[in-house]
């Protein structure tokens, strides 16, 4: 944040670029929802930022993200991941095409993560065995604290 309180930069990590255009757009819109709430002075997370609350979901909806209707929200933990809506995908079709053309030009010039290192701050994507699979992103530090079990299928969440 700049001295005047404005945000003057935005980082898209190499691992997100590797996931492709939709992952980049989803990340940008996710952060845009947080920025909307920040500008509005609205707290949009619970558990010291670990989970999203209803305020985040409202802003996420404004920018074209949705929380899965089949996911269970808990009172103490709130909501985890949001995904792109079909209208957002249609609205950003030209942006996705531009990213599809640009990302392959960038990747050869970036240091790409080859293995998960304990000192990296990148987030992991974990997936359970539900159909469809439930996924979420989590910091490596938090994930390393122990196994995470899906409350629906009863299986461990594993790294994608």
Tab-separated table of C-alpha atoms in Angstrom:
chain	number	residue	atom	x	y	z
A	1	UNK	CA	0.000	0.000	0.000
A	2	UNK	CA	1.294	3.470	-0.856
A	3	UNK	CA	1.631	6.279	1.683
A	4	UNK	CA	-1.718	7.713	0.547
A	5	UNK	CA	-3.470	4.393	1.219
A	6	UNK	CA	-3.771	3.350	-2.412
A	7	UNK	CA	-2.767	0.009	-3.840
A	8	UNK	CA	-0.236	0.432	-6.618
A	9	UNK	CA	0.738	-3.120	-7.382
A	10	UNK	CA	-0.649	-6.564	-7.901
A	11	UNK	CA	1.307	-9.821	-8.037
A	12	UNK	CA	0.360	-12.931	-9.966
A	13	UNK	CA	2.724	-15.717	-8.964
A	14	UNK	CA	4.286	-18.142	-11.423
A	15	UNK	CA	2.366	-21.073	-9.949
A	16	UNK	CA	-0.962	-19.310	-10.644
A	17	UNK	CA	0.193	-18.505	-14.187
A	18	UNK	CA	0.988	-22.197	-14.647
A	19	UNK	CA	-2.622	-23.045	-13.732
A	20	UNK	CA	-3.821	-21.082	-16.767
A	21	UNK	CA	-5.996	-18.107	-17.726
A	22	UNK	CA	-9.060	-19.019	-15.657
A	23	UNK	CA	-6.938	-19.422	-12.515
A	24	UNK	CA	-5.381	-15.999	-13.117
A	25	UNK	CA	-8.770	-14.368	-13.666
A	26	UNK	CA	-10.210	-16.076	-10.593
A	27	UNK	CA	-7.292	-14.850	-8.472
A	28	UNK	CA	-7.565	-11.285	-9.796
A	29	UNK	CA	-11.324	-11.184	-9.154
A	30	UNK	CA	-10.853	-12.758	-5.716
A	31	UNK	CA	-8.397	-10.040	-4.745
A	32	UNK	CA	-10.663	-7.413	-6.342
A	33	UNK	CA	-13.466	-8.511	-3.992
A	34	UNK	CA	-11.141	-8.098	-1.016
A	35	UNK	CA	-10.084	-4.662	-2.304
A	36	UNK	CA	-13.715	-3.584	-2.667
A	37	UNK	CA	-14.317	-4.441	0.963
A	38	UNK	CA	-11.054	-2.849	2.071
A	39	UNK	CA	-12.000	0.428	0.343
A	40	UNK	CA	-15.452	0.216	1.942
A	41	UNK	CA	-13.938	-0.418	5.368
A	42	UNK	CA	-15.645	-3.810	5.592
A	43	UNK	CA	-14.088	-6.806	7.356
A	44	UNK	CA	-14.588	-9.761	5.014
A	45	UNK	CA	-12.835	-12.618	6.782
A	46	UNK	CA	-13.175	-14.689	9.938
A	47	UNK	CA	-10.641	-16.629	12.001
A	48	UNK	CA	-7.889	-13.982	11.522
A	49	UNK	CA	-8.299	-14.043	7.758
A	50	UNK	CA	-8.520	-17.812	7.314
A	51	UNK	CA	-12.089	-17.888	5.995
A	52	UNK	CA	-14.393	-15.569	4.083
A	53	UNK	CA	-17.574	-14.219	5.645
A	54	UNK	CA	-20.841	-13.097	4.033
A	55	UNK	CA	-19.400	-9.631	3.359
A	56	UNK	CA	-16.740	-11.211	1.162
A	57	UNK	CA	-19.317	-13.357	-0.632
A	58	UNK	CA	-21.367	-10.232	-1.408
A	59	UNK	CA	-18.352	-8.452	-2.929
A	60	UNK	CA	-17.285	-11.658	-4.715
A	61	UNK	CA	-20.718	-11.813	-6.332
A	62	UNK	CA	-20.283	-8.225	-7.546
A	63	UNK	CA	-17.065	-9.096	-9.390
A	64	UNK	CA	-18.274	-12.393	-10.881
A	65	UNK	CA	-17.419	-15.042	-8.319
A	66	UNK	CA	-19.704	-17.424	-6.478
A	67	UNK	CA	-19.503	-19.802	-3.575
A	68	UNK	CA	-20.643	-23.303	-4.477
A	69	UNK	CA	-24.294	-23.862	-3.601
A	70	UNK	CA	-23.442	-27.402	-2.472
A	71	UNK	CA	-20.709	-26.326	-0.038
A	72	UNK	CA	-21.507	-26.164	3.647
A	73	UNK	CA	-20.812	-22.888	5.439
A	74	UNK	CA	-20.013	-23.153	9.119
A	75	UNK	CA	-20.863	-20.374	11.547
A	76	UNK	CA	-17.421	-20.327	13.143
A	77	UNK	CA	-15.340	-20.768	10.020
A	78	UNK	CA	-17.320	-19.110	7.256
A	79	UNK	CA	-16.726	-19.775	3.571
A	80	UNK	CA	-13.581	-20.949	1.881
A	81	UNK	CA	-13.251	-20.864	-1.910
A	82	UNK	CA	-15.222	-19.026	-4.541
A	83	UNK	CA	-15.223	-19.800	-8.268
A	84	UNK	CA	-15.887	-17.954	-11.509
A	85	UNK	CA	-19.501	-17.611	-12.587
A	86	UNK	CA	-20.571	-18.373	-16.153
A	87	UNK	CA	-21.479	-14.689	-16.764
A	88	UNK	CA	-17.979	-13.689	-15.593
A	89	UNK	CA	-16.427	-16.209	-17.973
A	90	UNK	CA	-18.478	-14.777	-20.855
A	91	UNK	CA	-17.746	-11.160	-19.858
A	92	UNK	CA	-14.008	-11.832	-19.611
A	93	UNK	CA	-13.725	-14.055	-22.701
A	94	UNK	CA	-11.445	-11.492	-24.476
A	95	UNK	CA	-9.276	-11.223	-21.341
A	96	UNK	CA	-9.007	-15.007	-21.115
A	97	UNK	CA	-7.992	-15.162	-24.786
A	98	UNK	CA	-5.330	-12.499	-24.191
A	99	UNK	CA	-4.040	-14.410	-21.160
A	100	UNK	CA	-3.976	-17.628	-23.210
A	101	UNK	CA	-1.746	-15.895	-25.739
A	102	UNK	CA	0.451	-14.130	-23.164
A	103	UNK	CA	1.065	-16.702	-20.433
A	104	UNK	CA	3.134	-19.045	-22.655
A	105	UNK	CA	5.358	-16.073	-23.530
A	106	UNK	CA	5.960	-15.304	-19.838
A	107	UNK	CA	6.506	-18.750	-18.360
A	108	UNK	CA	9.900	-19.456	-19.988
A	109	UNK	CA	11.275	-16.321	-18.304
A	110	UNK	CA	10.043	-17.086	-14.785
A	111	UNK	CA	11.523	-19.211	-12.043
A	112	UNK	CA	8.868	-21.874	-11.730
A	113	UNK	CA	8.421	-23.922	-8.583
A	114	UNK	CA	9.670	-27.439	-9.296
A	115	UNK	CA	9.066	-28.841	-5.823
A	116	UNK	CA	7.269	-27.669	-2.726
A	117	UNK	CA	9.776	-26.033	-0.380
A	118	UNK	CA	9.075	-25.260	3.273
A	119	UNK	CA	10.338	-21.681	2.885
A	120	UNK	CA	7.949	-20.761	0.050
A	121	UNK	CA	4.808	-18.804	0.860
A	122	UNK	CA	2.857	-20.174	-2.102
A	123	UNK	CA	-0.503	-21.695	-1.343
A	124	UNK	CA	-1.369	-25.321	-1.996
A	125	UNK	CA	-4.567	-26.529	-3.618
A	126	UNK	CA	-6.030	-29.487	-1.759
A	127	UNK	CA	-8.731	-31.812	-3.127
A	128	UNK	CA	-10.884	-34.486	-1.506
A	129	UNK	CA	-12.418	-37.554	-3.148
A	130	UNK	CA	-15.995	-36.222	-3.350
A	131	UNK	CA	-17.728	-36.181	-6.729
A	132	UNK	CA	-17.360	-33.451	-7.733
A	133	UNK	CA	-14.203	-32.982	-5.713
A	134	UNK	CA	-14.141	-30.195	-3.163
A	135	UNK	CA	-10.998	-28.069	-3.376
A	136	UNK	CA	-9.475	-25.201	-1.461
A	137	UNK	CA	-6.225	-23.263	-1.281
A	138	UNK	CA	-4.220	-23.174	1.929
A	139	UNK	CA	-0.810	-21.950	3.031
A	140	UNK	CA	1.896	-24.586	3.231
A	141	UNK	CA	2.506	-23.708	6.879
A	142	UNK	CA	-1.091	-24.379	7.874
A	143	UNK	CA	-1.304	-27.529	5.719
A	144	UNK	CA	1.845	-28.900	7.366
A	145	UNK	CA	0.195	-28.806	10.820
A	146	UNK	CA	-1.603	-32.066	10.110
A	147	UNK	CA	-4.068	-33.959	7.955
A	148	UNK	CA	-7.295	-32.261	6.834
A	149	UNK	CA	-10.309	-34.549	6.548
A	150	UNK	CA	-13.338	-33.880	4.352
A	151	UNK	CA	-16.516	-33.788	6.420
A	152	UNK	CA	-18.536	-35.044	3.446
A	153	UNK	CA	-16.608	-38.034	2.057
A	154	UNK	CA	-14.435	-38.700	5.114
A	155	UNK	CA	-11.204	-38.833	3.078
A	156	UNK	CA	-8.083	-36.747	3.499
A	157	UNK	CA	-7.643	-33.675	1.353
A	158	UNK	CA	-4.585	-34.301	-0.863
A	159	UNK	CA	-2.474	-31.903	-2.897
A	160	UNK	CA	-3.533	-31.656	-6.541
